[in-house]
PDB file of C-alpha atoms and ligand atoms in Angstrom:
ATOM      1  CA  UNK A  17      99.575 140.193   1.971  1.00 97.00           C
ATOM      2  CA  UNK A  18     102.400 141.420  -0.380  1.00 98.00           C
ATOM      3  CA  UNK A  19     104.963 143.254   1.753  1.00 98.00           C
ATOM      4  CA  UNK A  20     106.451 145.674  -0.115  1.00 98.00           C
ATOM      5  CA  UNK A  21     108.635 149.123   0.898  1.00 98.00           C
ATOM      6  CA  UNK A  22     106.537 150.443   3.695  1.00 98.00           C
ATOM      7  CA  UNK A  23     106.622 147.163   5.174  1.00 98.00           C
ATOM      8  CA  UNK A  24     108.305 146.236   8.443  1.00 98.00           C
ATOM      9  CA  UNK A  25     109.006 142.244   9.828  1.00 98.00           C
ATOM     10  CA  UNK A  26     109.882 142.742  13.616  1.00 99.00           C
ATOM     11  CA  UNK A  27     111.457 139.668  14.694  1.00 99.00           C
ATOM     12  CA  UNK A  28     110.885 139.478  18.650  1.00 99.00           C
ATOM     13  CA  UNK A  29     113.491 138.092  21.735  1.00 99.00           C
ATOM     14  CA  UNK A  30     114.702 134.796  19.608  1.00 99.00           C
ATOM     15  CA  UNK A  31     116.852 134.576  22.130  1.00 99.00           C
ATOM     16  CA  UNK A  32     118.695 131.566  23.377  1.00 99.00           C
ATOM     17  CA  UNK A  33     117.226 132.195  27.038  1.00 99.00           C
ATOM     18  CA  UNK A  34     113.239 131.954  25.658  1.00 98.00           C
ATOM     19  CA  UNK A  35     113.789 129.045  24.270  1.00 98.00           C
ATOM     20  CA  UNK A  36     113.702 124.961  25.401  1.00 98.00           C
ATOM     21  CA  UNK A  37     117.342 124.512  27.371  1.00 98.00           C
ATOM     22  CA  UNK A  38     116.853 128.497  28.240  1.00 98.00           C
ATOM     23  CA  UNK A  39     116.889 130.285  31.815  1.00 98.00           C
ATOM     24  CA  UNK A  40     112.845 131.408  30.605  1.00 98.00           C
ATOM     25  CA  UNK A  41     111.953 128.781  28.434  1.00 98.00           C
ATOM     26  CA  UNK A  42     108.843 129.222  25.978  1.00 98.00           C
ATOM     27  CA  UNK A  43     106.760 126.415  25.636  1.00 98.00           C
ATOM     28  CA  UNK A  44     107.775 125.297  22.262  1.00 98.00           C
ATOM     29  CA  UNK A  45     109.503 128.043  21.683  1.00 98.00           C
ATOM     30  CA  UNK A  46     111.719 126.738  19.056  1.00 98.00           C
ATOM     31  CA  UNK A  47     108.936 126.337  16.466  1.00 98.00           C
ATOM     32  CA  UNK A  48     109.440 129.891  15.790  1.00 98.00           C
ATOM     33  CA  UNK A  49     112.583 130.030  14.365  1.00 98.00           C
ATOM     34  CA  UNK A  50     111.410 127.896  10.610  1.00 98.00           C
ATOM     35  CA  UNK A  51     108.470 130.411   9.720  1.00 98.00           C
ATOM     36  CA  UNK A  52     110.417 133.459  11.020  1.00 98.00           C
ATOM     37  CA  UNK A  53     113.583 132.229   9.191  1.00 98.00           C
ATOM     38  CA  UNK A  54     111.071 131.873   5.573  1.00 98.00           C
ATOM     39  CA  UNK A  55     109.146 134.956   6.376  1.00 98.00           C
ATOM     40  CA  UNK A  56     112.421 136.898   6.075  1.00 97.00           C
ATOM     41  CA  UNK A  57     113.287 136.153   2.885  1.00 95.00           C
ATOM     42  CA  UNK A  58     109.893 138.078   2.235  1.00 98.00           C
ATOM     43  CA  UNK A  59     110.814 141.295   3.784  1.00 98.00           C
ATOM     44  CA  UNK A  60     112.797 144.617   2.566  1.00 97.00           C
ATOM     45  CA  UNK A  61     112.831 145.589   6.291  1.00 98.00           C
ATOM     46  CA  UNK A  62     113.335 143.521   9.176  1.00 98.00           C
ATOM     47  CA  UNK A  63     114.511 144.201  12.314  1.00 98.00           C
ATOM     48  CA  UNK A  64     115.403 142.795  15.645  1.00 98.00           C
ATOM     49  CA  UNK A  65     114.757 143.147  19.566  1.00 98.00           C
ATOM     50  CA  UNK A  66     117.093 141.418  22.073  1.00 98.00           C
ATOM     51  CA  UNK A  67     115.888 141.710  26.191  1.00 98.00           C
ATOM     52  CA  UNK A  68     119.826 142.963  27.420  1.00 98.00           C
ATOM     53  CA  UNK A  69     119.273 143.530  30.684  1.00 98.00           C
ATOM     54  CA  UNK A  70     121.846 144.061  33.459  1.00 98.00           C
ATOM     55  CA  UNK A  71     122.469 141.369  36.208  1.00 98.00           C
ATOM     56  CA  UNK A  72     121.049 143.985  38.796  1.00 98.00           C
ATOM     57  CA  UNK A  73     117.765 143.930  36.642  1.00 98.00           C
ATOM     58  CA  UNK A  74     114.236 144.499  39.135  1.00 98.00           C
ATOM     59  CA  UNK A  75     112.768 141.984  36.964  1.00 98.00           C
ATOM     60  CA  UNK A  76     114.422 139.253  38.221  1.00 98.00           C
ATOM     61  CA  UNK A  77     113.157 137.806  40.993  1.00 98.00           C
ATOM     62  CA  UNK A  78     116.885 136.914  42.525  1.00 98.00           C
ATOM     63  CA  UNK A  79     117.242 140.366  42.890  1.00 98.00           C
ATOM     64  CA  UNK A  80     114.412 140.576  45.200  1.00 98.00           C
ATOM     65  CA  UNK A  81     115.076 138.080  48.617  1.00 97.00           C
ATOM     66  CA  UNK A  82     111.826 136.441  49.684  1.00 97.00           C
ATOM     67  CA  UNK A  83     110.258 136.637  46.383  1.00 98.00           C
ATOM     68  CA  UNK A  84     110.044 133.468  43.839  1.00 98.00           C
ATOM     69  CA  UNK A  85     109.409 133.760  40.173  1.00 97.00           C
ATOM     70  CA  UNK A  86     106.226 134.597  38.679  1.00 95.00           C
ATOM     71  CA  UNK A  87     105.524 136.450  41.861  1.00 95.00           C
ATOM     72  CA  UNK A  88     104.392 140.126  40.894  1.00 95.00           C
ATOM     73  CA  UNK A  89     105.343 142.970  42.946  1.00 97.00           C
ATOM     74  CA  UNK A  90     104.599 146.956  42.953  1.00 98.00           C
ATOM     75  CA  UNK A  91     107.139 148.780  41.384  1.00 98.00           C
ATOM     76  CA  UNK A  92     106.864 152.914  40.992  1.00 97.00           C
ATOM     77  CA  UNK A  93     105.150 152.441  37.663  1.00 98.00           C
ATOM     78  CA  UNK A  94     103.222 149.679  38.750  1.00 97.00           C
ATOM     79  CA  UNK A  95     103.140 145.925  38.690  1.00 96.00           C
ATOM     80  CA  UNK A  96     106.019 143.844  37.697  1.00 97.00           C
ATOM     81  CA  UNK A  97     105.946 139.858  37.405  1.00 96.00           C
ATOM     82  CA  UNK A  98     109.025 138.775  38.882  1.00 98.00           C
ATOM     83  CA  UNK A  99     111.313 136.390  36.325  1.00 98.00           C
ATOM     84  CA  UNK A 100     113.864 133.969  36.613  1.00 98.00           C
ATOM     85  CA  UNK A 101     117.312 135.444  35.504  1.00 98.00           C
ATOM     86  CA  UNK A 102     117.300 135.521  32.000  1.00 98.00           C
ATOM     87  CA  UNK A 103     118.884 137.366  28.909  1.00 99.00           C
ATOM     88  CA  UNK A 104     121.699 139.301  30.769  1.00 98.00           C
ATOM     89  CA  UNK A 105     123.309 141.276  28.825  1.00 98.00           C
ATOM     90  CA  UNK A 106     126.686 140.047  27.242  1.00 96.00           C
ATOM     91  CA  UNK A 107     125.745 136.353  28.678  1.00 98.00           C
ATOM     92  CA  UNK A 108     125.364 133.222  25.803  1.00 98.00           C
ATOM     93  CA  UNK A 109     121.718 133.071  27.257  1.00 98.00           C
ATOM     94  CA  UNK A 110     121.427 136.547  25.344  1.00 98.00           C
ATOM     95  CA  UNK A 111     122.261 135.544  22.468  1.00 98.00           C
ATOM     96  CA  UNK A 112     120.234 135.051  19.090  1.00 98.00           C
ATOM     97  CA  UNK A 113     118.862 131.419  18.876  1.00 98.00           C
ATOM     98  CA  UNK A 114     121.062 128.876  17.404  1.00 97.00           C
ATOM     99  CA  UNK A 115     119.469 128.711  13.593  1.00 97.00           C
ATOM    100  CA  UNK A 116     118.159 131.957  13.453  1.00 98.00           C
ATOM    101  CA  UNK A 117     118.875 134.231  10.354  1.00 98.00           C
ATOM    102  CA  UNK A 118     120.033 137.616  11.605  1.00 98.00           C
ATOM    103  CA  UNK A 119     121.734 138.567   8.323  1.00 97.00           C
ATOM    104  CA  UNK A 120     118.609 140.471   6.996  1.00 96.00           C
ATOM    105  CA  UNK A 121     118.557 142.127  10.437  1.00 97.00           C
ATOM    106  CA  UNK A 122     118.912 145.906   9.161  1.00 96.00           C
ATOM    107  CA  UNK A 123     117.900 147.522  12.643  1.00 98.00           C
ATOM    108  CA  UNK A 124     118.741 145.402  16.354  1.00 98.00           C
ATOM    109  CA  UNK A 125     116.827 147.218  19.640  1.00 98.00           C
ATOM    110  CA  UNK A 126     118.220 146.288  23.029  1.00 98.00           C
ATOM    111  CA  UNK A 127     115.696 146.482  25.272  1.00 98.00           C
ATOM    112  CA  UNK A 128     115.446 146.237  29.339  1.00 98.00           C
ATOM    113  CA  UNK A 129     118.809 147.734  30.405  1.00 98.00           C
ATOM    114  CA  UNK A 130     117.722 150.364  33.175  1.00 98.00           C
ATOM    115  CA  UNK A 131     118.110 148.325  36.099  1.00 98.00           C
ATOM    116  CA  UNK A 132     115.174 149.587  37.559  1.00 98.00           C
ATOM    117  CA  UNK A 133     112.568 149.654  34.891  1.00 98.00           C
ATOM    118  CA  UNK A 134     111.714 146.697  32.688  1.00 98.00           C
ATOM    119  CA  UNK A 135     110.907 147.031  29.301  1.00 98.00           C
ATOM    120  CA  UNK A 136     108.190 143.972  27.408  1.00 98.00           C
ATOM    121  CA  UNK A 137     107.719 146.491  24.540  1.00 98.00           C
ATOM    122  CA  UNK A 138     109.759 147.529  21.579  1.00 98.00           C
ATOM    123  CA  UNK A 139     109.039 150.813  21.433  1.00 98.00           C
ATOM    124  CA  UNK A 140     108.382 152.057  25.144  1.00 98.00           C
ATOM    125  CA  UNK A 141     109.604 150.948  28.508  1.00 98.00           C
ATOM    126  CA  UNK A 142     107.504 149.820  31.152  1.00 98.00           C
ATOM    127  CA  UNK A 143     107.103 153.159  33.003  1.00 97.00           C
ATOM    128  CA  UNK A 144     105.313 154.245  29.797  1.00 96.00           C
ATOM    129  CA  UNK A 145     107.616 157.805  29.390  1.00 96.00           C
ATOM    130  CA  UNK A 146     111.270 156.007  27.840  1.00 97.00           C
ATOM    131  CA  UNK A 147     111.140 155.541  24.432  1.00 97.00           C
ATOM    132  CA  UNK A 148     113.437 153.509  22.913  1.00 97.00           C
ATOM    133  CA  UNK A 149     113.460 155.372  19.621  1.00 96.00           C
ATOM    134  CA  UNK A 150     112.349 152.375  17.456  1.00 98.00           C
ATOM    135  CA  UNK A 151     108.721 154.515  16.352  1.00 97.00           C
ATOM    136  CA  UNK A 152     111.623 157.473  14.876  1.00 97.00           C
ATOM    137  CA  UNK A 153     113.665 154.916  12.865  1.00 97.00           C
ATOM    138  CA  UNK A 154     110.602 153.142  11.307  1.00 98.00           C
ATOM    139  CA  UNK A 155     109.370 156.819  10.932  1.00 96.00           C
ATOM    140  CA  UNK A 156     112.026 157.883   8.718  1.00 97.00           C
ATOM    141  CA  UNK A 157     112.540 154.774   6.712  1.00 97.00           C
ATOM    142  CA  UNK A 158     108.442 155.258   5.817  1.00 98.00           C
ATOM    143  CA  UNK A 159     107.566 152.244   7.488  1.00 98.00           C
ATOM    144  CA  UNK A 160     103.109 152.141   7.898  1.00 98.00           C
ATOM    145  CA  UNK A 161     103.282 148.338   8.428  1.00 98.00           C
ATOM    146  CA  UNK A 162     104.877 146.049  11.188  1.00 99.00           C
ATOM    147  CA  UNK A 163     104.455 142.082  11.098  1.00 99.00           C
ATOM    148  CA  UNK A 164     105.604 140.501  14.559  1.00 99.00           C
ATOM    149  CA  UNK A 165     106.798 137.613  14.815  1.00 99.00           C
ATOM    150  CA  UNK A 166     108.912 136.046  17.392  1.00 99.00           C
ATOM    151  CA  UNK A 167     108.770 135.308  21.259  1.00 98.00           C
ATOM    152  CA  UNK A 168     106.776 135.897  23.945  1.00 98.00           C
ATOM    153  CA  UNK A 169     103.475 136.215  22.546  1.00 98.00           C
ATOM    154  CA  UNK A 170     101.598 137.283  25.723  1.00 98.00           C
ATOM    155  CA  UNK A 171     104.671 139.615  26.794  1.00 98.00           C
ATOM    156  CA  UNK A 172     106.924 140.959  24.595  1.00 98.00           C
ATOM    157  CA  UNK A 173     105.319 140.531  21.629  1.00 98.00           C
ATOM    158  CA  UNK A 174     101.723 141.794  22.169  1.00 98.00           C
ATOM    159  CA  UNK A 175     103.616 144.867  24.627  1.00 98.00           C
ATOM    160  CA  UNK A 176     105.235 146.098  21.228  1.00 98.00           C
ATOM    161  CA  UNK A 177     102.208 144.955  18.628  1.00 98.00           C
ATOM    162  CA  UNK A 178     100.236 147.438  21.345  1.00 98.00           C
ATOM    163  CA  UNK A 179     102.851 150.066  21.425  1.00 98.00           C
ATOM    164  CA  UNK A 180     103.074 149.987  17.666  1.00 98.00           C
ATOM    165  CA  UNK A 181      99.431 150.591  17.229  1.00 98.00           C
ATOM    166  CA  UNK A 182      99.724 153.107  19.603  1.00 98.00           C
ATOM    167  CA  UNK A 183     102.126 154.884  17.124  1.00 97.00           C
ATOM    168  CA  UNK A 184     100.130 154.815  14.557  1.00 97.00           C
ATOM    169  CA  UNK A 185     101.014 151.386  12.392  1.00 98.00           C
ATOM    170  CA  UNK A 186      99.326 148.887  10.912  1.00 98.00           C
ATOM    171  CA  UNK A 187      99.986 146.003  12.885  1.00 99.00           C
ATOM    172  CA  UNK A 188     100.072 142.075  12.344  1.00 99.00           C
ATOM    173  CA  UNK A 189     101.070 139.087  14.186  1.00 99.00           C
ATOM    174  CA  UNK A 190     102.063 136.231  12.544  1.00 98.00           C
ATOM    175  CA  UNK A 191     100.198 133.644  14.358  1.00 98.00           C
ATOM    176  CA  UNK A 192     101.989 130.520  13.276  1.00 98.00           C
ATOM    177  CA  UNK A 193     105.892 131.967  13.920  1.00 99.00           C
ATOM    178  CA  UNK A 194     104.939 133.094  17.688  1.00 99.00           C
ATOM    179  CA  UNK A 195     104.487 130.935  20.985  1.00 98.00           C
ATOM    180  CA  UNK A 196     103.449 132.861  24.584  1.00 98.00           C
ATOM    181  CA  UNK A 197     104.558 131.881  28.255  1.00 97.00           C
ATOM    182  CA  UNK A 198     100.833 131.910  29.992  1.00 96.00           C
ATOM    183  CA  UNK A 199     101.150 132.630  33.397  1.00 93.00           C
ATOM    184  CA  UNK A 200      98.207 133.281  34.709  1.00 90.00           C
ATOM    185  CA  UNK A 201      95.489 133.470  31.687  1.00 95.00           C
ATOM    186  CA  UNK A 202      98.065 135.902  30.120  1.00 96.00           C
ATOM    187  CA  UNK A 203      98.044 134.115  26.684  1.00 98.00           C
ATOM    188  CA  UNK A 204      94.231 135.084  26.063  1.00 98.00           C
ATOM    189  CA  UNK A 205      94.740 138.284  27.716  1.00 98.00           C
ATOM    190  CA  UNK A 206      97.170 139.058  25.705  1.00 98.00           C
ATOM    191  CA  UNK A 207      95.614 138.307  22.354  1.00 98.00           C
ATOM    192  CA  UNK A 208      91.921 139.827  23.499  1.00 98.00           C
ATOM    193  CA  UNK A 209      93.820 143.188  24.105  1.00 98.00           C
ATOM    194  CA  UNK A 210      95.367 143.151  20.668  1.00 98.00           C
ATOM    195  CA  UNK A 211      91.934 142.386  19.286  1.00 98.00           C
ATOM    196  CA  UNK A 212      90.561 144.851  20.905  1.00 98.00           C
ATOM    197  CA  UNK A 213      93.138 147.877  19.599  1.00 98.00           C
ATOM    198  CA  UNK A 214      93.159 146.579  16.100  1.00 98.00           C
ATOM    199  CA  UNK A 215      96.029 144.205  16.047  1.00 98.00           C
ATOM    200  CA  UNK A 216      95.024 141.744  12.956  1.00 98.00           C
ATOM    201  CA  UNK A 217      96.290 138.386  13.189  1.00 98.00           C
ATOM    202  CA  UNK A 218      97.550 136.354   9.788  1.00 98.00           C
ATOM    203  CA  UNK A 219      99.456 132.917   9.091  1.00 98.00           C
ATOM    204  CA  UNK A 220     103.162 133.321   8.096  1.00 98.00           C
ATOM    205  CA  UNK A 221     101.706 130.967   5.005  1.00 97.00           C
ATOM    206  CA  UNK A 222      99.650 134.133   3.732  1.00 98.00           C
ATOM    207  CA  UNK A 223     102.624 136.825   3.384  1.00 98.00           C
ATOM    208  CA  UNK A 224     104.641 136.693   0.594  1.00 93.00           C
TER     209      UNK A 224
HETATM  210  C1  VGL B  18     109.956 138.499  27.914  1.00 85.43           C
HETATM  211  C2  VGL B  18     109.463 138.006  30.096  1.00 85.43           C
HETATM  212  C3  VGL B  18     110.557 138.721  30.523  1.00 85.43           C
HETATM  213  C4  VGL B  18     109.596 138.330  26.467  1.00 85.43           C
HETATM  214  C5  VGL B  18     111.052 139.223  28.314  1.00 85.43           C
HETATM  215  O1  VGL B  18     110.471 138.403  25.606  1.00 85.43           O
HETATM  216  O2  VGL B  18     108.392 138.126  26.192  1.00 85.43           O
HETATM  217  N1  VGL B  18     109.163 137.914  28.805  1.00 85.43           N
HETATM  218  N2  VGL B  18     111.352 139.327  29.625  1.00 85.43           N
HETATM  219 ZN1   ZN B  19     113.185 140.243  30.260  1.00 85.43          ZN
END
């Protein structure tokens, strides 16, 4: 693959919280940040998502007394897995991982900051009506193609490799510059769904 103007990297929540020392660490996480740093350079487009949420967040399973983390409960738009505190908005935990480019970066979308409705995707928030305007922008910069890459592979990143389908792009996940959290069998879940609505998957080795 040859990106060229219509072409889109979306760099995923390499954030210092999803990552090894983090309040939600990804297992390995940090082996994202070489291939997403090199697959930049290849890009006219790239843009980032950062999870900003409030500290009053219903995601976090603090906020919800008797609960632990990775408990789900029902929430008005239906189930929610309950998460340690991470990513609040403002907090170092938020921030972009240490060694990350973010120079390229021409478009950042904060995601997660109703306090009552979480938000995996980077396009649509989990009670499936907010948008978070990121289909318009790509939209008027002629954007057909999005490469993920990034972190959580089972949450964050295959919610917006979905959503992004479901807009109409052509979507790819760079397999090599993600790494998923797998509670649950959500790993294989995760990548049979993406299978299933045309997600393609291709090593960060074959772009360029
Ligand atoms: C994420 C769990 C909670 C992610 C964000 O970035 O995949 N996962 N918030
Ligand atoms: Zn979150």
């Amino acid at each position: 693959m040859t990106p060229g103007a219509a072409d889109l990297l979306l760099i995923v929540d390499v954030q210092v919280d999803f990552l090894p020392g983090g309040a939600l660490p990804v297992p390995d996480g940090d082996a994202v940040i070489g291939p997403v740093n090199a697959l930049q350079h290849r890009f006219r487009h790239v843009a980032l998502t950062q999870d900003w949420h409030p500290a009053d967040h219903v995601s976090f399973a603090d906020n919800h007394p008797g609960r632990a983390p990775y408990e789900s409960v029902a929430l008005p738009y239906g189930p929610q897995v309950l998460w340690p505190r991470h990513c609040v908005r403002g907090t170092a935990g938020a921030g972009f991982g240490p060694g990350l480019d973010t120079e390229r970066g021409g478009l950042v979308i904060r995601k997660g900051m109703d306090p009552r409705v979480d938000s995996y995707s980077a396009f649509l928030e989990a009670d499936r009506a907010t948008r978070t305007g990121l289909a318009g922008a790509l939209a008027e910069r002629e954007i057909s193609r999005v490469i993920l890459c990034g972190l959580a592979t089972d949450f964050c990143v295959a919610w917006s490799a979905l959503d992004a389908r479901a807009a109409g792009f052509d979507v790819w996940v760079a397999e090599d510059a993600v790494r998923g959290i797998d509670v649950g069998g959500s790993l294989a879940q995760a990548w049979a769904r993406m299978e299933a609505a045309g997600v393609r998957r291709i090593g960060s080795g074959e772009i360029g």
